[in-house]
Each structure stands twice: as C-alpha cells, then as structure tokens.
PDB file of C-alpha atoms and ligand atoms in Angstrom:
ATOM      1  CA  UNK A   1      -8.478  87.687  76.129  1.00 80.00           C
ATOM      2  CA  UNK A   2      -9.111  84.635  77.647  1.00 88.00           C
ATOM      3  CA  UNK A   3     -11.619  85.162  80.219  1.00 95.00           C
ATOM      4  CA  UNK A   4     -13.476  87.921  78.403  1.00 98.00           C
ATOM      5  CA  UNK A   5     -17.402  86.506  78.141  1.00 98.00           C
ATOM      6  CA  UNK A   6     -17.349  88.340  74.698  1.00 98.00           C
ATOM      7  CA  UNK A   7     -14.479  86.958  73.043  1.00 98.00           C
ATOM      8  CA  UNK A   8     -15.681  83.406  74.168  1.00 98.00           C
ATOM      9  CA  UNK A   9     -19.066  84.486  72.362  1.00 98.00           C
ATOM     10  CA  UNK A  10     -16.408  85.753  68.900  1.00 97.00           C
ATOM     11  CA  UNK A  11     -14.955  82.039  69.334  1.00 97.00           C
ATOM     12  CA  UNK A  12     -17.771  80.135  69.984  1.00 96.00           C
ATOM     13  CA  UNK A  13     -16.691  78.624  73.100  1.00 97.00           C
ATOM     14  CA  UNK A  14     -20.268  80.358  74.539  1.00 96.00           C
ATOM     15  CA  UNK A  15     -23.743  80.403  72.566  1.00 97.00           C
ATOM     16  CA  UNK A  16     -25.068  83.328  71.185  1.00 97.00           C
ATOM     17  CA  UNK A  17     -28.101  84.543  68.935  1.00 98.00           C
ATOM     18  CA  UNK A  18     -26.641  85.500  66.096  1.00 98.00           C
ATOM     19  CA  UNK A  19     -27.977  87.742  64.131  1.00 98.00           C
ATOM     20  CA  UNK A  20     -24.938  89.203  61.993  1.00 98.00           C
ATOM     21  CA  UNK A  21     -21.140  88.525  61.586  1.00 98.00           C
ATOM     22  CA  UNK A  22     -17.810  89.296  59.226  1.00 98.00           C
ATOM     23  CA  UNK A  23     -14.579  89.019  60.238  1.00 98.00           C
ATOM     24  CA  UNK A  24     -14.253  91.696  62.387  1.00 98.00           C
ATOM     25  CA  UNK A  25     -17.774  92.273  63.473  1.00 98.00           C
ATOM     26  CA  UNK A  26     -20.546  90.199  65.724  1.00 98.00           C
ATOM     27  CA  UNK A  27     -24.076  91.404  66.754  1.00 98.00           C
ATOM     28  CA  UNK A  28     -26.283  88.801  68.858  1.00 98.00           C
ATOM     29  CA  UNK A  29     -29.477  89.662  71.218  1.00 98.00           C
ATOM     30  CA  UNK A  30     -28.700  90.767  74.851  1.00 98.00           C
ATOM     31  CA  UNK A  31     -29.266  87.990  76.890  1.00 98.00           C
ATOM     32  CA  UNK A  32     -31.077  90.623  79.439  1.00 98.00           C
ATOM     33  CA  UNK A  33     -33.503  92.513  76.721  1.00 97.00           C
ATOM     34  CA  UNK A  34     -34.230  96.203  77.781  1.00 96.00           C
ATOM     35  CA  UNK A  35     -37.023  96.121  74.678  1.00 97.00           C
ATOM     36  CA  UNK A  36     -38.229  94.075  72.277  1.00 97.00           C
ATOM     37  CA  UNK A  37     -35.294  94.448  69.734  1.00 98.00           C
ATOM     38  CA  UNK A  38     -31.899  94.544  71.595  1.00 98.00           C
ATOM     39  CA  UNK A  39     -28.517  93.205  70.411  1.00 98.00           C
ATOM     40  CA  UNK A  40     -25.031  93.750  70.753  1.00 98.00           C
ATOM     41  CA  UNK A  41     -22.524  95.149  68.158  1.00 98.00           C
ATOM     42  CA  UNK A  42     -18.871  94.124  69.105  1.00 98.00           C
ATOM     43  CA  UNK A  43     -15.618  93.949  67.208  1.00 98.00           C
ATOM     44  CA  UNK A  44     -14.519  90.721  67.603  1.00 98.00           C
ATOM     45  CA  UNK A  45     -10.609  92.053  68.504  1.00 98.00           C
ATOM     46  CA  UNK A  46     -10.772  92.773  72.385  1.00 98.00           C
ATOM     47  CA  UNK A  47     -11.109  96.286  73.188  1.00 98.00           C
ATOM     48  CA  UNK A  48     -11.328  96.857  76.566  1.00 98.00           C
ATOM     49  CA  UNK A  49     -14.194 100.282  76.041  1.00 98.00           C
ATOM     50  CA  UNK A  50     -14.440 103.385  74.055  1.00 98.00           C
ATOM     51  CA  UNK A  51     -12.096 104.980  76.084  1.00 98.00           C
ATOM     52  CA  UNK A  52      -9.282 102.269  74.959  1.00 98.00           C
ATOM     53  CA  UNK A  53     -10.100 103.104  71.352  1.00 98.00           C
ATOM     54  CA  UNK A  54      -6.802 104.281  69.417  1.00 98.00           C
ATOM     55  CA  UNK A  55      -6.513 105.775  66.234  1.00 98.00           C
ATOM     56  CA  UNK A  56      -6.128 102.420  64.256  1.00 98.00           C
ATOM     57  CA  UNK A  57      -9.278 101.469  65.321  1.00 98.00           C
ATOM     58  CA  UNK A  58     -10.758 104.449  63.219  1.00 98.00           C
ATOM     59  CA  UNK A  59     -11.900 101.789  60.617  1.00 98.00           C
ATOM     60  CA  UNK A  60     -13.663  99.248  62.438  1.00 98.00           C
ATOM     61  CA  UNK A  61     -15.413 101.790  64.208  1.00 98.00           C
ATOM     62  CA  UNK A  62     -16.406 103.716  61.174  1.00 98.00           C
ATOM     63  CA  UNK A  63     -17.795 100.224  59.659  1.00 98.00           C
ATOM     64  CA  UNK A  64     -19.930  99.346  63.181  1.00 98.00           C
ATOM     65  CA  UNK A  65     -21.672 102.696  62.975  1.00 98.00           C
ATOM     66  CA  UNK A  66     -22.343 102.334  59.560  1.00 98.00           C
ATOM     67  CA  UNK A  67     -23.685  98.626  60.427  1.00 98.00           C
ATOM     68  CA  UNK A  68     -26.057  99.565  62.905  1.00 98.00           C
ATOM     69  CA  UNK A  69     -29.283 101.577  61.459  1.00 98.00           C
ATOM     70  CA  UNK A  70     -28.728  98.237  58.915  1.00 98.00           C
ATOM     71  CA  UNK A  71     -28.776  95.775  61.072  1.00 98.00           C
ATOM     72  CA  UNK A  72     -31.432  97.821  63.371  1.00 98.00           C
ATOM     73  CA  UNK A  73     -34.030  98.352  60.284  1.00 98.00           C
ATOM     74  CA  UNK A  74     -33.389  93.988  59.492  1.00 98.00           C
ATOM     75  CA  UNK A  75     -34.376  93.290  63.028  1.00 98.00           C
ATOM     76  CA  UNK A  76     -37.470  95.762  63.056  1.00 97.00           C
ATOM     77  CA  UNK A  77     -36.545  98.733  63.996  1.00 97.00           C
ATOM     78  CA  UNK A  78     -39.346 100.616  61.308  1.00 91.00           C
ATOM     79  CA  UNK A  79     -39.015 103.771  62.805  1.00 95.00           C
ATOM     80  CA  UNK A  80     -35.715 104.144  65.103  1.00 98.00           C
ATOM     81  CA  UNK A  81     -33.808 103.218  67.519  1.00 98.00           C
ATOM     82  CA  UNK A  82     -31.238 104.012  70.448  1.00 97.00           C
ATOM     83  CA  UNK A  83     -27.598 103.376  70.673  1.00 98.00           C
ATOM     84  CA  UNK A  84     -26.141 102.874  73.564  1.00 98.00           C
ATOM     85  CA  UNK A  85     -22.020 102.995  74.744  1.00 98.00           C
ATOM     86  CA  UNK A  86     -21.197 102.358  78.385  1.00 98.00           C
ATOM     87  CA  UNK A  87     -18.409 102.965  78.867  1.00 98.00           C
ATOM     88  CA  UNK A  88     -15.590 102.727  82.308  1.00 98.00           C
ATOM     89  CA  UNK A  89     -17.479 102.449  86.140  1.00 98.00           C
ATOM     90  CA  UNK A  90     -19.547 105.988  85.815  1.00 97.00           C
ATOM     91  CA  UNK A  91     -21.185 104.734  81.949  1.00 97.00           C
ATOM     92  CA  UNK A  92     -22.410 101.622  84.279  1.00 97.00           C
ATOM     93  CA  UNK A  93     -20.493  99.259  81.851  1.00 98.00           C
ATOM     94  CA  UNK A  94     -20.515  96.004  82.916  1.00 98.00           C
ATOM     95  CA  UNK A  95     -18.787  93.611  80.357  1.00 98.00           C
ATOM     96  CA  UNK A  96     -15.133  95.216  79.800  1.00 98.00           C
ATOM     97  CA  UNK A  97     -15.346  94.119  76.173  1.00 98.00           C
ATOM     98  CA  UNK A  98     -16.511  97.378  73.687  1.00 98.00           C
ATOM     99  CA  UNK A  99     -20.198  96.964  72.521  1.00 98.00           C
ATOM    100  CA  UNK A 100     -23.058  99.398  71.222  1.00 98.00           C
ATOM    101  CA  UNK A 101     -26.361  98.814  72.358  1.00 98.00           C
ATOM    102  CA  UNK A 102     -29.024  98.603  69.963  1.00 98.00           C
ATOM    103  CA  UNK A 103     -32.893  98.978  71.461  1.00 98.00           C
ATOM    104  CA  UNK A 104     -35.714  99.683  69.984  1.00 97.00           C
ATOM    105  CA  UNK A 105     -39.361  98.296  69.045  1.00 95.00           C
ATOM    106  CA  UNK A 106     -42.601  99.874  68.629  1.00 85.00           C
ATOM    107  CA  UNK A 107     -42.991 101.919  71.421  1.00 93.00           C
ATOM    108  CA  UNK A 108     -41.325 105.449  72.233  1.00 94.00           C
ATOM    109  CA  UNK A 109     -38.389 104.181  73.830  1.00 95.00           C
ATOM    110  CA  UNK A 110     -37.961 106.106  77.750  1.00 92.00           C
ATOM    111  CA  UNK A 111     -36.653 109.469  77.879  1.00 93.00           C
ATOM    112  CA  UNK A 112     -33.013 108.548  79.584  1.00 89.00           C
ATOM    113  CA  UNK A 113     -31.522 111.950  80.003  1.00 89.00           C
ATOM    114  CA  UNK A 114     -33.427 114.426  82.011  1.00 90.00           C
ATOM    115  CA  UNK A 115     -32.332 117.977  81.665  1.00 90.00           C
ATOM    116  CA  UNK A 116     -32.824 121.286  84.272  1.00 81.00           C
TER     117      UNK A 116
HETATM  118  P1  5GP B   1     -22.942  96.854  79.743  1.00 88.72           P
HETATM  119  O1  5GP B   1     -23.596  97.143  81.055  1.00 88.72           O
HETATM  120  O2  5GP B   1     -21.547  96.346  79.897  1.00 88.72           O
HETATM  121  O3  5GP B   1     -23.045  97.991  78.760  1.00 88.72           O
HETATM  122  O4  5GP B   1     -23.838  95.739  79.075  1.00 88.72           O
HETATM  123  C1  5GP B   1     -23.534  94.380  79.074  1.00 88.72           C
HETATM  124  C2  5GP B   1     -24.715  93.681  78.405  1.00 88.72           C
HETATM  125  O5  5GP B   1     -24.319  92.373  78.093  1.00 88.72           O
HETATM  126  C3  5GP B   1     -25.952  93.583  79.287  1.00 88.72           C
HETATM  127  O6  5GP B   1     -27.059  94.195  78.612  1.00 88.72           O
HETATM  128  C4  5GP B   1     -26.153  92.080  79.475  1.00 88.72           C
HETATM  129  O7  5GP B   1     -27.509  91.700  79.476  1.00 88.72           O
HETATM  130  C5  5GP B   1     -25.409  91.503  78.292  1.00 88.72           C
HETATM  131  N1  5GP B   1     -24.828  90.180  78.526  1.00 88.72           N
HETATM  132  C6  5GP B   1     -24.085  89.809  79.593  1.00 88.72           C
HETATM  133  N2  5GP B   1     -23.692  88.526  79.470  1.00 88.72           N
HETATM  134  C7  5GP B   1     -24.189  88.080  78.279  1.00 88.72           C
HETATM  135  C8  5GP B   1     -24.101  86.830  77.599  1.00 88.72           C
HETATM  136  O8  5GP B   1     -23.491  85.855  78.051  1.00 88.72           O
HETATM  137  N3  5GP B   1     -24.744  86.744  76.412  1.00 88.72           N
HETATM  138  C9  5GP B   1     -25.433  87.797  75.879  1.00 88.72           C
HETATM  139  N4  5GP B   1     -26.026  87.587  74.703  1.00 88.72           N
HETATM  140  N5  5GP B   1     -25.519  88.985  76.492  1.00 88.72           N
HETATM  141  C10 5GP B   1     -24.891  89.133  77.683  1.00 88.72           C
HETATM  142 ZN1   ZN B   2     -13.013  90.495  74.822  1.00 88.72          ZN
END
C-alpha cells in the first residue's frame, strides 16, 4: 500500500517511536497520546480494519493479542490497561491501516461506554 501512513511507518520511509518489532508485528507511541502510555500495535501486512480480517489472518492476530498485556506491562502499564479497535466510519477509525490501541497510566482510565 503505497500511500498508507502505516506501511510507510513498517518501511521506514516515516519516523516512528519504536518500542517493539518482529517480522510481522510493529508497536510505536501515538503521535496524538490519549494518556500517558499509548502506542500502536499493527501487523506490518496492510489490512485495511478488523472487518477485512480473513481467516488466514487467525495467526497474526492470535500473536498481537498475546503481545499486548506484554508489551503494555514493559511500557508501565502496573495495573491495566485499555485496548482499543476502531474500526470502518461508525468505530471513528481514522487511519485505514488495522491497529489496537493501547492506553493506560496511573490513573483510572475514563469510563467510555455509558449504559441505560
Ligand atoms: P484511529 O482513529 O484510526 O483508530 O487512530 C489513528 C491513530 O493514529 C490516532 O490516535 C493518531 O494519533 C495516530 N497517528 C496518526 N498519524 C500518525 C503518525 O504519523 N505517527 C504516529 N505515531 N501516530 C499517528
Ligand atoms: Zn497499510
């Protein structure tokens, strides 16, 4: 995908924070922190969102949920976190290039879904 922002940050061809990465999988900080700890788990193959996952992708997906409380405890996270999927124009999703949220910090994070 040439013009996606987040397979020019998988190449290189655009700086990120790194703070993880194998050969299918990034996470770097959001460039627009929510809280104090918030970075962005992608595969580095172009998916366009959750809702273009297929059944081969059962692997990689498997291996980013497993990555997260990991790489979410390494970058502070002592005592949770959220994880967060937008996904297609009602999930608000922005960049068309599947990532998982990953906020947390000290504090009690906002409730986000109000019920009643
Ligand atoms: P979405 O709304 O698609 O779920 O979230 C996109 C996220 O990507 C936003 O939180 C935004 O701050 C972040 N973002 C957008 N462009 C860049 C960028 O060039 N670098 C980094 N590190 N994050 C970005
Ligand atoms: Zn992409």
């Amino acid at each position: 995908m040439d013009n996606c922002i987040f397979c020019k940050i998988a190449r290189r061809e655009i700086p990120s924070n790194k703070i993880y990465e194998d050969e299918e999988i990034l996470a770097f900080n959001d460039i627009n922190p929510a809280a104090p700890i918030h970075f962005l788990l992608i595969p580095k193959l172009h998916i366009d969102s959750l809702s273009a996952t297929e059944d081969n992708h059962q692997d990689l997906l498997g291996k980013m949920l497993l990555l997260a409380p990991k790489l979410a405890k390494e970058q502070g996270c002592e005592d949770g976190f959220r994880t967060i999927i937008n996904t297609g124009r009602v999930g608000g999703q922005e960049i068309f290039h599947l990532h998982f949220h990953i906020i947390g910090g000290r504090e009690r994070l906002p409730v986000m879904i109000h019920h009643g």
